[in-house]
Amino acid sequence: MRRQRFPKSRVEEELVHDQERWLLTYADMITLLLGLFIILYAVSKVDTKRLNEVASDIKKGFGLKVAPLGQIVDGGAGLLKDDSLEPKSPLFHLWERIGYALKDLKDKAKMKLGLADTEELKLTFITADLSTGNIVSDDPDLLFAFEKLAELSKGMDIDIIVRVQIPYEASVDKSKFQNAWDYHSHRASLIAEKMVNDYGIPRDQVSVQGYAVFQKSNESDTPEKKAKDERIEILIRKREVIK
């Protein structure tokens, strides 16, 4: 049986090709190392805000809550310290639902939503002309917010406190009222009456609170910001059982 003989040049070519196979493996390894270092570099510059939001959404997806809160937190955003795996409370659920239902108001900076460590939910509506007229009849966003609040809180055992913040109240004619507390309570009561009469929130759940003077927010550090700091504040708390 005769052996098949290949030309010498072909044999040499195959030998060279076999010897260069390691270059493919080497090139793959270098490419993977480059990708690894790029990833490490990207991870070294963490966008804390986005990471916290993702972590918070994952926790909520598993039906968990973060507690104790220890601070006022913007609704639906942020990762809080001292996370725990406690089940969500009804007020926490309400905070989430309101934040979702009124997202457009938040995006337009007409509403702020917070939940404190005392399980107190706070809605702040940036509005105007709280010292005149019947306050809320011309603001469709505010009326929509009241409608959603009544719908989402229906059947809950809660207390709702309404108060107003009027930065120019010192220049308002309050001759028909005994004092500033009386005046601010009256203005807040107009809002409370609308919530009860027009949206069916139980009267025994609603109360009003009147300040002696305007309480500026942390943001109203200039006359321009203070002028825009006119607002309605609604606090929602779990009803306390009187023993």
XYZ file of C-alpha atoms in Angstrom, residues 58-222:
165
model
C -37.306 45.370 43.861
C -38.227 45.409 47.563
C -41.703 46.710 46.783
C -42.119 44.044 44.128
C -41.584 41.398 46.800
C -44.192 43.024 49.050
C -41.654 44.373 51.522
C -41.358 47.748 53.208
C -38.491 49.825 54.492
C -38.570 50.769 58.145
C -37.853 52.616 60.267
C -37.998 55.495 57.822
C -36.369 58.134 59.991
C -37.069 60.896 57.487
C -39.611 62.329 55.100
C -39.306 60.428 51.877
C -40.523 61.403 48.443
C -43.223 58.970 47.443
C -42.082 55.926 45.474
C -38.410 57.035 45.352
C -35.261 56.477 47.351
C -33.703 53.686 49.370
C -34.053 54.228 53.088
C -31.581 53.298 55.770
C -32.095 50.373 58.124
C -34.173 48.302 55.733
C -36.308 45.599 57.281
C -38.386 42.805 55.843
C -41.574 43.840 57.617
C -44.858 43.544 55.709
C -46.235 46.762 54.329
C -48.718 48.666 56.471
C -52.019 50.003 55.067
C -50.631 53.558 55.160
C -47.565 52.436 53.229
C -49.836 50.913 50.594
C -51.828 54.169 50.475
C -48.612 56.163 50.043
C -47.638 53.979 47.085
C -51.072 54.152 45.432
C -51.359 57.926 45.816
C -47.848 58.393 44.447
C -48.789 56.366 41.376
C -52.238 57.927 40.858
C -50.969 61.508 41.221
C -47.670 61.089 39.403
C -48.568 63.815 36.902
C -49.009 66.348 39.720
C -45.622 65.384 41.119
C -44.038 65.749 37.686
C -45.555 69.227 37.365
C -44.206 70.119 40.844
C -47.744 70.816 42.058
C -47.641 68.135 44.744
C -45.180 66.658 47.203
C -45.783 63.339 48.903
C -43.958 62.037 51.949
C -44.131 59.308 54.554
C -42.586 59.878 57.982
C -41.206 57.380 60.474
C -44.316 57.903 62.607
C -46.420 56.346 59.826
C -47.795 59.766 58.925
C -48.498 60.431 55.271
C -48.224 64.057 54.124
C -49.564 65.551 50.900
C -48.494 69.084 50.044
C -50.310 70.870 47.211
C -48.701 73.989 45.778
C -51.562 76.296 44.922
C -52.602 79.951 45.068
C -55.291 82.332 46.325
C -55.937 80.460 49.555
C -57.052 83.649 51.245
C -59.857 84.456 48.795
C -62.859 82.772 47.199
C -63.720 79.172 47.885
C -60.101 78.137 47.414
C -60.157 75.009 45.251
C -63.016 75.295 42.770
C -60.841 76.593 39.904
C -57.972 74.114 40.207
C -58.764 70.894 38.276
C -55.538 69.239 39.430
C -56.462 69.746 43.060
C -60.002 68.491 42.518
C -58.623 65.400 40.794
C -56.274 64.847 43.753
C -59.182 65.024 46.219
C -61.147 62.569 44.090
C -58.272 60.081 44.086
C -57.626 60.545 47.788
C -61.257 59.778 48.593
C -61.237 56.760 46.279
C -57.964 55.256 47.531
C -58.584 55.845 51.244
C -62.150 54.543 51.238
C -62.783 52.137 54.091
C -59.494 52.874 55.844
C -59.433 53.616 59.571
C -57.557 56.910 59.361
C -57.598 60.535 60.463
C -57.175 63.308 57.896
C -55.904 66.737 59.030
C -56.215 69.730 56.694
C -54.247 72.955 57.062
C -53.248 75.896 54.892
C -50.056 77.925 54.612
C -50.577 81.512 53.445
C -47.304 83.481 53.235
C -49.021 86.880 52.954
C -51.556 86.288 55.737
C -50.243 89.285 57.715
C -51.649 91.637 55.063
C -55.038 89.901 54.863
C -58.087 91.454 56.512
C -58.882 89.193 59.454
C -61.271 91.550 61.232
C -64.076 88.971 61.115
C -62.016 86.439 63.043
C -60.940 86.288 66.655
C -57.293 85.641 65.852
C -54.907 84.083 63.324
C -55.739 80.555 64.486
C -59.408 81.229 63.822
C -58.625 82.621 60.370
C -56.394 79.773 59.245
C -58.749 77.158 60.655
C -61.630 78.753 58.733
C -59.711 78.677 55.443
C -58.747 75.046 56.037
C -62.346 74.172 56.937
C -63.508 75.284 53.465
C -61.243 72.646 51.951
C -62.365 70.044 54.493
C -66.038 70.749 53.703
C -65.397 70.230 50.008
C -63.626 66.930 50.654
C -66.553 65.741 52.766
C -69.477 67.102 50.743
C -68.186 66.609 47.191
C -66.058 63.490 47.517
C -67.675 61.524 50.311
C -64.790 61.383 52.763
C -66.385 60.593 56.160
C -66.831 63.761 58.218
C -65.669 62.094 61.405
C -62.315 61.357 59.775
C -61.559 64.971 58.867
C -60.273 67.750 61.109
C -58.602 71.113 60.512
C -55.568 72.774 62.014
C -54.761 76.472 62.139
C -51.345 78.070 62.567
C -50.781 81.369 64.331
C -48.330 82.449 61.618
C -47.144 81.209 58.251
C -44.673 78.334 58.441
C -42.216 78.599 55.573
C -40.821 75.463 53.984
C -37.122 74.698 53.746
C -37.142 75.917 50.155
C -38.659 79.356 50.788
C -35.418 81.137 51.667
C -35.942 84.047 49.263
